[in-house]
CSV table of C-alpha atoms and ligand atoms in Angstrom, one decimal:
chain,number,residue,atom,x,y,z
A,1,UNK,CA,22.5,-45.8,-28.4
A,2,UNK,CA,24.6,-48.7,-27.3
A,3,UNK,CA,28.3,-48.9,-27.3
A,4,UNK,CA,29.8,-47.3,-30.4
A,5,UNK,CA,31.9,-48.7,-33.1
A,6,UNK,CA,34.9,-47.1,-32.3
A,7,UNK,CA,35.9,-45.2,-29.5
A,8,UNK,CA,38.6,-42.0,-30.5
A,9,UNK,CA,40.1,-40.2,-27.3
A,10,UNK,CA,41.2,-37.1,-28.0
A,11,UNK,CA,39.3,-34.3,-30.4
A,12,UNK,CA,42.5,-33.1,-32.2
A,13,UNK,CA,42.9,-32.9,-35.7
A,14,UNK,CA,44.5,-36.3,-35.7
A,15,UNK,CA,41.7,-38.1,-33.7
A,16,UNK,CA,39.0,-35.8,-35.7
A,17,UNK,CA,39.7,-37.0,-38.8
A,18,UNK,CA,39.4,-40.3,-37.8
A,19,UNK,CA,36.1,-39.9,-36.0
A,20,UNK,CA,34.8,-37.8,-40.2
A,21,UNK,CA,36.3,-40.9,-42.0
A,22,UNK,CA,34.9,-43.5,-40.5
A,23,UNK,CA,31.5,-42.1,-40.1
A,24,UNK,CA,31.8,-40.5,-43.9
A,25,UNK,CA,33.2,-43.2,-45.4
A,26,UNK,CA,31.9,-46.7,-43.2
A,27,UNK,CA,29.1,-45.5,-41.5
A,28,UNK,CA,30.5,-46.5,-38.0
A,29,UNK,CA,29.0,-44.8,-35.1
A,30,UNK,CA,32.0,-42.7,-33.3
A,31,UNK,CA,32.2,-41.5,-29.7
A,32,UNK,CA,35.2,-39.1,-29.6
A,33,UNK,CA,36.2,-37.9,-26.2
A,34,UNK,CA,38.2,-35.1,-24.6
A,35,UNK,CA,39.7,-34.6,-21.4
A,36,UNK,CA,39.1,-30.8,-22.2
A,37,UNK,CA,36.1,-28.2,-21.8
A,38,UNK,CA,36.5,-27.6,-25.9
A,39,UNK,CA,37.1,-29.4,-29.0
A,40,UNK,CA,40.2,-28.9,-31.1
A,41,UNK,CA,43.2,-30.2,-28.8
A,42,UNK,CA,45.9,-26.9,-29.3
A,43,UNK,CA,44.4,-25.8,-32.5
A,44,UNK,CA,41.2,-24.6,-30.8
A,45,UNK,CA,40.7,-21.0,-31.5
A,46,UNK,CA,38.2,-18.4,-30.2
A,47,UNK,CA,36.9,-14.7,-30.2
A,48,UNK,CA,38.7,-12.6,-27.8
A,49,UNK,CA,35.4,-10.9,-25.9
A,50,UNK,CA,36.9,-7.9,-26.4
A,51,UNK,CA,37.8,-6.8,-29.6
A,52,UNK,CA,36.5,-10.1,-31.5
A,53,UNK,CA,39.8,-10.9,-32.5
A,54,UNK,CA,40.4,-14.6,-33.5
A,55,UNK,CA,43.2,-15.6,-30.6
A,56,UNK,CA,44.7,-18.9,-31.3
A,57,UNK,CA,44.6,-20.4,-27.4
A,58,UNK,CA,47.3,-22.6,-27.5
A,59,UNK,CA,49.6,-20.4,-29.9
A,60,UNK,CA,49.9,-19.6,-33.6
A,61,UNK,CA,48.6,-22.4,-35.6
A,62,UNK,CA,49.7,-21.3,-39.4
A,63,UNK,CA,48.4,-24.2,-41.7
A,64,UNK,CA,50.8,-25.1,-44.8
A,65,UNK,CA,51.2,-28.6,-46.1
A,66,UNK,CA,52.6,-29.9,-49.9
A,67,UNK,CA,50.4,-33.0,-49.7
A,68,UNK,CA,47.9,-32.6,-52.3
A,69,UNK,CA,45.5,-35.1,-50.5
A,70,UNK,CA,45.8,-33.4,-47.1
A,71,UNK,CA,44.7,-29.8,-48.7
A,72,UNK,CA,42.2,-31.6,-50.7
A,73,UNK,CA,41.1,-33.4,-47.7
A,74,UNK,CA,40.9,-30.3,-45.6
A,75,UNK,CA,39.2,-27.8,-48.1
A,76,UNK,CA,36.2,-30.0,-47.5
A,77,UNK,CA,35.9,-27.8,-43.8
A,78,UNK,CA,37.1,-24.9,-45.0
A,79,UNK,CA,38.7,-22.6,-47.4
A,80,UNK,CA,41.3,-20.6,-46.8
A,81,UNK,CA,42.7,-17.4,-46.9
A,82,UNK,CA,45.9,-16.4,-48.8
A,83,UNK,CA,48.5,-15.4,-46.1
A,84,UNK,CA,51.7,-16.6,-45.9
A,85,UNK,CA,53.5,-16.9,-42.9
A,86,UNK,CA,56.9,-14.9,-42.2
A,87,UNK,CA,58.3,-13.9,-38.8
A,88,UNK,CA,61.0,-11.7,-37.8
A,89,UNK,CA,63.4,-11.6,-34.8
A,90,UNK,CA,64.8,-9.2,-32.3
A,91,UNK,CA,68.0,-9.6,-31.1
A,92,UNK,CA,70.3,-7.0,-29.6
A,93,UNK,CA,67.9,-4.1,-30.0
A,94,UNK,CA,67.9,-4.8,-33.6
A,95,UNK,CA,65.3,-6.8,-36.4
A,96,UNK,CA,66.2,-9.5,-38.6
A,97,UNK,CA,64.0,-11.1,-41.2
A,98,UNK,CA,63.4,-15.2,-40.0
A,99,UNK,CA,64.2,-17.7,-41.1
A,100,UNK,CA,68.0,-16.8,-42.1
A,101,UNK,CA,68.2,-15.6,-45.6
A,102,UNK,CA,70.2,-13.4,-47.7
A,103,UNK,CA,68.6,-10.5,-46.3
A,104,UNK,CA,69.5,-12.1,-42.8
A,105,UNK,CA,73.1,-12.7,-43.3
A,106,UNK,CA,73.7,-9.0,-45.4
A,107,UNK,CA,72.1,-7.2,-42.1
A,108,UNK,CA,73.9,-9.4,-39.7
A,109,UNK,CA,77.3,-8.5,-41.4
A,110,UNK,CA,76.3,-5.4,-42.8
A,111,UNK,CA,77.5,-6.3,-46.3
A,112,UNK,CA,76.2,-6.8,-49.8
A,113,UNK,CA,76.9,-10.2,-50.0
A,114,UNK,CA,75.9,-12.2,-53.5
A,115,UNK,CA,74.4,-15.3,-53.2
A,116,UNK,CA,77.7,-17.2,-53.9
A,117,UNK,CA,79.6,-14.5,-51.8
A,118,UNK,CA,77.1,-15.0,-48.2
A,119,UNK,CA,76.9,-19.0,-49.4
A,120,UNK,CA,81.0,-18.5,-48.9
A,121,UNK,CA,81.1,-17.1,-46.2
A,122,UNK,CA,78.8,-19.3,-44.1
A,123,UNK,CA,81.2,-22.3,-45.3
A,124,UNK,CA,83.8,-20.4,-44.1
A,125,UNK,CA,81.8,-20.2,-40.6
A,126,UNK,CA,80.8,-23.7,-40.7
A,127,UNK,CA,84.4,-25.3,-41.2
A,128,UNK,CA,85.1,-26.3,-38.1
A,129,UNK,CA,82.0,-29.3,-38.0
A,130,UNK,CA,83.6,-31.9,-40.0
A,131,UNK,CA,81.7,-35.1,-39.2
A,132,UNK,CA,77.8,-35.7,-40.2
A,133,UNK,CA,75.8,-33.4,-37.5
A,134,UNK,CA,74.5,-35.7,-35.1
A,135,UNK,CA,72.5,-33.1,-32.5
A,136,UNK,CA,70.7,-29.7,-32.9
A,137,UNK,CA,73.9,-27.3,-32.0
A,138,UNK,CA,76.4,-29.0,-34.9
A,139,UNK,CA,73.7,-29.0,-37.0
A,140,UNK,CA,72.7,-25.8,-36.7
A,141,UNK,CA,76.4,-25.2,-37.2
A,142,UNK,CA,77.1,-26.5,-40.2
A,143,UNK,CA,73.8,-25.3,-41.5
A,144,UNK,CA,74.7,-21.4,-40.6
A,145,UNK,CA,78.1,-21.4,-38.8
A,146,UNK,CA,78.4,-20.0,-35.4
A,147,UNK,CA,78.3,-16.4,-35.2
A,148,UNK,CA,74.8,-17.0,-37.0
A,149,UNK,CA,73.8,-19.7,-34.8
A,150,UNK,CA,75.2,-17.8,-31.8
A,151,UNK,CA,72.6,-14.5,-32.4
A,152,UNK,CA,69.6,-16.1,-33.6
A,153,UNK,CA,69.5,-19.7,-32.4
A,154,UNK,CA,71.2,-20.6,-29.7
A,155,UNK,CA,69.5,-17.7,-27.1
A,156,UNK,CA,66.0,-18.4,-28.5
A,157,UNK,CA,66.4,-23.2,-28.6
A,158,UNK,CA,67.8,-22.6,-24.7
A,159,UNK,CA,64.3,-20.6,-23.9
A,160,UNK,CA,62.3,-22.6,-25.8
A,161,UNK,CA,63.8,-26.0,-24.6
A,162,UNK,CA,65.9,-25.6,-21.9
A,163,UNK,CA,67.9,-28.2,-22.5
A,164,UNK,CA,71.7,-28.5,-23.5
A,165,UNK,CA,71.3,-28.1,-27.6
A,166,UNK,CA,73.6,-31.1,-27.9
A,167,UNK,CA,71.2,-32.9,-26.5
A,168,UNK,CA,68.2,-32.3,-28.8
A,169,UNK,CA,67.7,-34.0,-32.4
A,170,UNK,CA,69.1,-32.4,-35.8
A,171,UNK,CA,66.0,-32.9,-37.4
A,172,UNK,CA,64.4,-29.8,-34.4
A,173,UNK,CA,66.4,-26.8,-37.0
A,174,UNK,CA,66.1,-28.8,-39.9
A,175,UNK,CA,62.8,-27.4,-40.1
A,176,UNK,CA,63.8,-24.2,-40.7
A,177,UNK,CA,64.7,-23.2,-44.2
A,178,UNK,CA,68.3,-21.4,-44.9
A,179,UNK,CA,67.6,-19.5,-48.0
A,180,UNK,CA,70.6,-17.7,-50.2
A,181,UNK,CA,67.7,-15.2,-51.9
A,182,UNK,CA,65.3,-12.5,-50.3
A,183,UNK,CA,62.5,-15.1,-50.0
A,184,UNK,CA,61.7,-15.0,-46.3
A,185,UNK,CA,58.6,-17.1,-46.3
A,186,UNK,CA,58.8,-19.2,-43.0
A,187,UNK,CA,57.3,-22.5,-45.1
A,188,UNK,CA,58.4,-23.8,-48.5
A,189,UNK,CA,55.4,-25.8,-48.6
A,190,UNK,CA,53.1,-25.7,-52.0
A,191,UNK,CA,50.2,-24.7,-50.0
A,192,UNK,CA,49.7,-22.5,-47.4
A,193,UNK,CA,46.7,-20.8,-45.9
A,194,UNK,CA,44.4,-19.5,-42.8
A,195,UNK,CA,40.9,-21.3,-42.5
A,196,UNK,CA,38.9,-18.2,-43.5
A,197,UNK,CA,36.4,-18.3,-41.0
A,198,UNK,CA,38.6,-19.6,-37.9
A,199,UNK,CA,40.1,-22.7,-36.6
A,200,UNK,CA,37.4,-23.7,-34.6
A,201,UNK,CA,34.4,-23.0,-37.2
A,202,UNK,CA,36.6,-25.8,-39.6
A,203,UNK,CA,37.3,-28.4,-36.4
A,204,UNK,CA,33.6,-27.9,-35.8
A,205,UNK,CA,32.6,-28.7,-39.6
A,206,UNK,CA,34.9,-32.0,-39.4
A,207,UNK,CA,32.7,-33.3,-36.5
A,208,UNK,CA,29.4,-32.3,-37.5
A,209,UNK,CA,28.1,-35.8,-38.5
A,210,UNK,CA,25.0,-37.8,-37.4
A,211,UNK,CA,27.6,-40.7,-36.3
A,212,UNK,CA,29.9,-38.9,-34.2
A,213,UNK,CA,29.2,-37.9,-31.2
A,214,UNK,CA,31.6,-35.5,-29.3
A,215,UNK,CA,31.5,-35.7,-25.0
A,216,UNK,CA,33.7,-32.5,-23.4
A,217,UNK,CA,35.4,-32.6,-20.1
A,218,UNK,CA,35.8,-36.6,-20.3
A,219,UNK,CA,38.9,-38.1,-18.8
A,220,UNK,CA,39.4,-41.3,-20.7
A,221,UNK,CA,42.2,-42.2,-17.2
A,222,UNK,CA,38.9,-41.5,-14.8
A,223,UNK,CA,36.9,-44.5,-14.2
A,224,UNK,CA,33.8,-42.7,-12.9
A,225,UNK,CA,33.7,-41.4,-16.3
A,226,UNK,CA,31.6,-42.5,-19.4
A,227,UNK,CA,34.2,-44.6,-22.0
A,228,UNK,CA,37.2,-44.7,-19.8
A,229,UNK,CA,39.8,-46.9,-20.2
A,230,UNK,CA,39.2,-49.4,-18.2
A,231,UNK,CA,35.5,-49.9,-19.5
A,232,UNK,CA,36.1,-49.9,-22.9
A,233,UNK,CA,39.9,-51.1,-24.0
A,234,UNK,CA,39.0,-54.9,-25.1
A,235,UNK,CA,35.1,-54.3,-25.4
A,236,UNK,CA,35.6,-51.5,-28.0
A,237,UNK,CA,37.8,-50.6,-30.5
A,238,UNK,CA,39.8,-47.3,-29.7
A,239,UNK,CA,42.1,-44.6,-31.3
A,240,UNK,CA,44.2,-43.3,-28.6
A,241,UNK,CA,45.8,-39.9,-29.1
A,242,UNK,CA,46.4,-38.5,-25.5
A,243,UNK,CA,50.2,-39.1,-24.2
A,244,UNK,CA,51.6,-42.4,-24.9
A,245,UNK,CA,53.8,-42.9,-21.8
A,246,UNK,CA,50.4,-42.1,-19.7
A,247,UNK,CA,48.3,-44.5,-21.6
A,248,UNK,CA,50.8,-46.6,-19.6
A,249,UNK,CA,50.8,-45.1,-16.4
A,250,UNK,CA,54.5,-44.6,-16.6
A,251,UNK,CA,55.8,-47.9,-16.4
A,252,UNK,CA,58.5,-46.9,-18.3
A,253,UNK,CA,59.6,-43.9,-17.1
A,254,UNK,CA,57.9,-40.4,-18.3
A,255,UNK,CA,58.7,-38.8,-21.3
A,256,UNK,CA,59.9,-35.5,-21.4
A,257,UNK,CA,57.4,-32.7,-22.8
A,258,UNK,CA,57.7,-29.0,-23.5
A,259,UNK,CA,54.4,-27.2,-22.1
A,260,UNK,CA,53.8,-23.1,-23.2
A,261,UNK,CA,52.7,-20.2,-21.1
A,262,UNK,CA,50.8,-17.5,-22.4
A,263,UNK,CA,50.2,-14.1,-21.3
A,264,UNK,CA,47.5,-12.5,-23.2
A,265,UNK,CA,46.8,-8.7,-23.4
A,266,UNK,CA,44.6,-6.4,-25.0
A,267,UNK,CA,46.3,-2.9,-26.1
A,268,UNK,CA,45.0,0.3,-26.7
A,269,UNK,CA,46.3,0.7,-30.5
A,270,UNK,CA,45.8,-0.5,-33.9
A,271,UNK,CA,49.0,-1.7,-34.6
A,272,UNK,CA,51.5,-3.5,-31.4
A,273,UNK,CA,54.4,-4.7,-34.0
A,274,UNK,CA,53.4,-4.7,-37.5
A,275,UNK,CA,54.0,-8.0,-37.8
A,276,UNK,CA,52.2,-11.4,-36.3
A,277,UNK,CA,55.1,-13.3,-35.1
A,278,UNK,CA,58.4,-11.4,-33.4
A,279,UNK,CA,60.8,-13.7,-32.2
A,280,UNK,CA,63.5,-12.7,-29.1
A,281,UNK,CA,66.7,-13.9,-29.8
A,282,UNK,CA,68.1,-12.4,-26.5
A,283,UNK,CA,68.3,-14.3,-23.6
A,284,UNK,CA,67.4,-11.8,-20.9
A,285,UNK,CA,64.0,-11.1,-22.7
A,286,UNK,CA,62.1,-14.4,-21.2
A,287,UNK,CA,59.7,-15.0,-23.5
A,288,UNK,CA,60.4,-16.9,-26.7
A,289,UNK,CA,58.1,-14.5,-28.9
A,290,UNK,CA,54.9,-12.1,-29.6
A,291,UNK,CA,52.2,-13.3,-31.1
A,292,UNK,CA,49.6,-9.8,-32.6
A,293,UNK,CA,46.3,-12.3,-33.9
A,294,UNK,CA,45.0,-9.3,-36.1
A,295,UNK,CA,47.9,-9.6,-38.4
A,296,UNK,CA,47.2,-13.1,-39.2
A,297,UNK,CA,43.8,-12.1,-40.8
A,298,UNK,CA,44.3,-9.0,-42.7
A,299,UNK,CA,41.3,-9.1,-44.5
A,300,UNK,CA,39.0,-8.9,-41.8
A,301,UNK,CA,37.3,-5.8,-39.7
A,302,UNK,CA,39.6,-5.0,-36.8
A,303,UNK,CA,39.3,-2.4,-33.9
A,304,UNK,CA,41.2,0.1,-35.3
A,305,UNK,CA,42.5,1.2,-31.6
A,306,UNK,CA,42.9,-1.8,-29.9
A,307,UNK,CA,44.7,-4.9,-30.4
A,308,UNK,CA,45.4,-8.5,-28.9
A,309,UNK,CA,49.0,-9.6,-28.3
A,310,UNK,CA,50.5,-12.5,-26.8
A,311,UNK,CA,53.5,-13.5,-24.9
A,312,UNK,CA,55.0,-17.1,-25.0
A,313,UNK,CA,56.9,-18.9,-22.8
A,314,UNK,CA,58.3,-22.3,-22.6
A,315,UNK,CA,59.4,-24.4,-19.8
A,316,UNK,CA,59.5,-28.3,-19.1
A,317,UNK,CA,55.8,-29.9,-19.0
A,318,UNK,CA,54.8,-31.3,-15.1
A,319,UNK,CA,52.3,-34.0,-14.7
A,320,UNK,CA,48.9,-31.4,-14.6
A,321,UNK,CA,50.7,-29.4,-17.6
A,322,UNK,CA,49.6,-29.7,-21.4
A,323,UNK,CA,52.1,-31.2,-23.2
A,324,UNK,CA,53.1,-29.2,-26.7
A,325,UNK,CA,56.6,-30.4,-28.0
A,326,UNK,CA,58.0,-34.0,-27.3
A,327,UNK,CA,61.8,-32.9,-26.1
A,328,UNK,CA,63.2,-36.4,-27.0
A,329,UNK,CA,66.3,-36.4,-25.6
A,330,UNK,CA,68.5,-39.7,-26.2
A,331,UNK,CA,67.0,-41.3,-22.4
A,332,UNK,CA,63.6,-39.9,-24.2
A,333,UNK,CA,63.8,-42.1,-26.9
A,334,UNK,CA,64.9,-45.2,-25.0
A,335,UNK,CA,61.8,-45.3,-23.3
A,336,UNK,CA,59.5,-44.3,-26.1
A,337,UNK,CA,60.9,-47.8,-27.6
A,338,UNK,CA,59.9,-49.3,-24.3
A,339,UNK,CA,56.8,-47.8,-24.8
A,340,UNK,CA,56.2,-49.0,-28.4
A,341,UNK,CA,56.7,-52.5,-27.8
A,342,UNK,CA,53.8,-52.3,-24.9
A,343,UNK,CA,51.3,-50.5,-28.0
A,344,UNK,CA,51.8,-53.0,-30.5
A,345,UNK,CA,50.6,-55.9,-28.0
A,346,UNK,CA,47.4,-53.8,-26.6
A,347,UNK,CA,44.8,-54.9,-28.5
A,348,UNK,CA,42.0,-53.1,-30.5
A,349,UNK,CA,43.9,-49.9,-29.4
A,350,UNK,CA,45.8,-47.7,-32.3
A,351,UNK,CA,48.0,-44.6,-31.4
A,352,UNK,CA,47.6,-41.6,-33.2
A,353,UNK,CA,49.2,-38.0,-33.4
A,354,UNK,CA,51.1,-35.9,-31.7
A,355,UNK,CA,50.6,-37.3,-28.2
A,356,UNK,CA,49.9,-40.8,-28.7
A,357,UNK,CA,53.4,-41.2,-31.1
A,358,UNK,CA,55.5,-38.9,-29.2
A,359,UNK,CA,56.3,-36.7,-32.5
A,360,UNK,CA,56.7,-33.1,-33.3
A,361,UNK,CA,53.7,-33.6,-36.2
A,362,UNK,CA,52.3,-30.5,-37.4
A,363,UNK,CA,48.7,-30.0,-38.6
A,364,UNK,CA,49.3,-31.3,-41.7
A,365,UNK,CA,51.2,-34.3,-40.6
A,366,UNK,CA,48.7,-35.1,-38.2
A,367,UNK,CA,46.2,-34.7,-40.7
A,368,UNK,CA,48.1,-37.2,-43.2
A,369,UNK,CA,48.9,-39.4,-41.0
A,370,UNK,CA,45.4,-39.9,-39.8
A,371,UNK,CA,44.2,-40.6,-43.4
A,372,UNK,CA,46.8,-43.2,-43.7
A,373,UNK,CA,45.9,-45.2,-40.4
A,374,UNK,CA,42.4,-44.9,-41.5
A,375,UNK,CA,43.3,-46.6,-45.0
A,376,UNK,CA,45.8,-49.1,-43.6
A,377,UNK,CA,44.1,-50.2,-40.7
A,378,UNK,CA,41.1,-49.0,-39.6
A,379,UNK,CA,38.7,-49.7,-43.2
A,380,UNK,CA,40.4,-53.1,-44.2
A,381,UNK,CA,39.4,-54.2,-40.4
A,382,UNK,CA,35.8,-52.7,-40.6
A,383,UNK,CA,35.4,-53.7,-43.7
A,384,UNK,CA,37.1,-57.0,-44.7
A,385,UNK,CA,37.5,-58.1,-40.6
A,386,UNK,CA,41.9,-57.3,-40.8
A,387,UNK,CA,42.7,-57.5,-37.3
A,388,UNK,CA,43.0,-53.9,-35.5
A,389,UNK,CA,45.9,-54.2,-34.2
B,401,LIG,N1,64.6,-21.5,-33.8
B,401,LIG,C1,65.5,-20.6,-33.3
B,401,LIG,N2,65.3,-19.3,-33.5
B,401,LIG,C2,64.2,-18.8,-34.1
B,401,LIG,C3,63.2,-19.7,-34.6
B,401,LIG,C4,63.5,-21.1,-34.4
B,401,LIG,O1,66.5,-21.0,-32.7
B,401,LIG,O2,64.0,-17.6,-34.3
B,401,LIG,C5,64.9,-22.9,-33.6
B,401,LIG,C6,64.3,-23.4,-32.2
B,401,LIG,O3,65.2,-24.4,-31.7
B,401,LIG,C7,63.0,-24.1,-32.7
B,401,LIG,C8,63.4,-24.7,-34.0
B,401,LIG,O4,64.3,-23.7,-34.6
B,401,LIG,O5,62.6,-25.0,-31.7
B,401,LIG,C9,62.2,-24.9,-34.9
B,401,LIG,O6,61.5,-23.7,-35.1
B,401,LIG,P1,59.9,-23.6,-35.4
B,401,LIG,O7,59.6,-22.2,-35.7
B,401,LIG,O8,59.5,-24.7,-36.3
B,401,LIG,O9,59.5,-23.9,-33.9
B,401,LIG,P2,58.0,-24.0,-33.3
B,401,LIG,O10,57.5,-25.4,-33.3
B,401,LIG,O11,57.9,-23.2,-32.1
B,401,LIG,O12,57.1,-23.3,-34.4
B,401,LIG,C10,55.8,-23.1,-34.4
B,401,LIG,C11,55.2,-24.1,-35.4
B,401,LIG,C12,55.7,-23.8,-36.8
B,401,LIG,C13,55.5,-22.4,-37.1
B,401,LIG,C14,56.1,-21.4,-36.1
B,401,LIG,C15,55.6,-20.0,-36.5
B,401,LIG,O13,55.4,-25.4,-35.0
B,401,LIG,O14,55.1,-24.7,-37.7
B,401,LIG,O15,54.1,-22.2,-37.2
B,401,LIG,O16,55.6,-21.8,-34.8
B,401,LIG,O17,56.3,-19.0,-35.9
């Protein structure tokens, strides 16, 4: 026992991977808390008691990356199964194939458009934004022109963000694809997958290590609590991935979050909607989309009379909420500078995924960019004495 060597708050993949490197590859003793009753941050996964259903608790987590180290990387944990992820969407009492393709755009104008023909005609709808998009409305706009934008986007970004769409970033629809063929895959990525025996099974794999030890329900803000802040920042080196602005108590101003709501329920019948993501385009449905967990492992023994759905909802994040999607408005961004400045002088302290950079990283990202902390920082200081920070 004794003080560890480094101190990781947060049991996320970002904050995970860490904790594995450095005891895999350094040796170094790793205490990794979490504020949480479970590990895994959102990706945390578990057995509905029910119908032993794999529900992902914190929403559909669909893994895809093309970064050959990160799937090399995470194929230690786990292997995967083969699915691919592709999600339709409701809207006016009718369903369209997401993200927009050919198929899309032919249903949406009932036509037989050719490639070059639907390509045409979107240019046509998508005249009228002249000037480089600067938000996520033009765009979307000159991505899909309005009539597209106006069923299948605009409804479904106001109920997931709630906030004027000139007022979020571009780069929010850039990650969806716009594809002139039949492919409606929702990823493009090279590899794509489902950890085979669950989410949580991997997350567990990745901390199972004599040198890291894992504490639950540990608030690294409480001081009556084992390695909180104010105990350890200066006496132990940390990796901080909760929320930046909160590491900070706010000085700043907060940053604006997204949180989810979720209403789970268990159905008598085999099959809810064929499909394990529906998106609702209409604005008077209120939630965002359906998420049916058996679809996502079709390989596996299901009930075959009962099945798990959920709903999901988004509204803006309040201080006891968890915090999903950083909304980084332009007032968002001005304080996440602020914010930066006061991280690069806090010493022996690194900020890491989602939370701690205030960026819409997915698994893979957070993943990736774990690895590269870990090579840039964190083993040139434990091993050639590079300052932390
Ligand atoms: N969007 C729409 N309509 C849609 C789908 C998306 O307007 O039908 C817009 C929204 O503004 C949304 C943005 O496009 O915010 C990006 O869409 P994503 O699907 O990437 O949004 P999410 O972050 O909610 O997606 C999450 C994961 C994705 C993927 C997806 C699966 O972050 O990686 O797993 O769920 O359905």
């Amino acid at each position: 026992t004794g003080a560890p060597d480094l101190l990781v708050v947060g049991s996320g993949f970002f904050g995970l991977t860490i904790a594995e490197r450095c005891a895999t590859e350094l040796g170094l003793t790793v205490q990794v808390i979490d504020r949480r009753p479970h590990i895994g941050g959102n990706a945390y996964s578990e057995a509905d008691p029910e119908t032993g259903i794999e529900v992902h608790r914190y929403g559909a987590h669909l893994f895809h990356t093309s970064n050959r180290r990160v799937w090399e990387y995470v194929n230690r944990f786990t292997d995967f199964t083969p699915y691919q992820h592709r999600v339709y969407t409701t809207f006016r009492g009718e369903v369209f194939p997401m993200p927009i393709n050919l198929g899309t755009i032919n249903q949406f104008q009932r036509a037989a458009y050719s490639p070059d023909e639907a390509r045409a005609w979107v240019t046509e709808q998508a005249a009228q934004i002249t000037h480089a998009p600067t938000n996520l409305e033009e765009k979307a706009i000159s991505l899909i022109g309005r009539p597209l934008y106006e069923a299948f986007i605009q409804g479904y970004t106001a109920k997931q963000w709630q906030t004027d769409p000139r007022e979020l970033g571009a780069d929010i629809i850039s990650r969806l694809p716009v594809r002139y063929t039949y492919d409606n895959r929702y990823f493009s990525d090279t590899y794509e997958g489902l950890p085979v025996d669950g989410y949580t099974a991997w997350i567990e794999r990745m901390a199972d290590h004599p040198n890291i030890t894992v504490t639950l329900d540990t608030d690294f803000f409480d001081e009556t609590q084992p390695f909180n802040k104010l105990a350890c920042v200066g006496t132990t080196p940390v990796v901080y991935t909760g929320p930046v602005d909160r590491y900070f108590d706010g000085v700043h101003g907060d940053l604006s979050w997204r949180t989810l709501d979720f209403e789970t329920e268990v159905l008598p019948t085999g099959d809810f909607q064929g499909t394990p993501v529906m998106n609702y385009a209409d604005t008077d449905v209120t939630h965002t989309r359906v998420h049916e967990f058996r679809h996502f492992h079709p390989e596996r023994d299901h009930p075959a009379d009962q099945t798990v759905i959920m709903r999901e909802f988004s509204r803006a994040a309040e201080a006891d909420d968890e915090p999903y999607y950083p909304v980084n408005t332009p007032q968002d961004r001005e304080r996440l500078l602020a914010y930066r400045e006061l991280a690069k002088g806090e010493t022996d302290v690194l900020f890491g995924g989602r939370l701690g950079t205030y960026q819409y990283l997915d698994m893979h990202m957070a993943i990736g960019s774990a690895l590269s902390m870990f090579d840039n920082l964190i083993a040139p200081h434990f091993t050639d004495g590079v300052p932390l920070t």
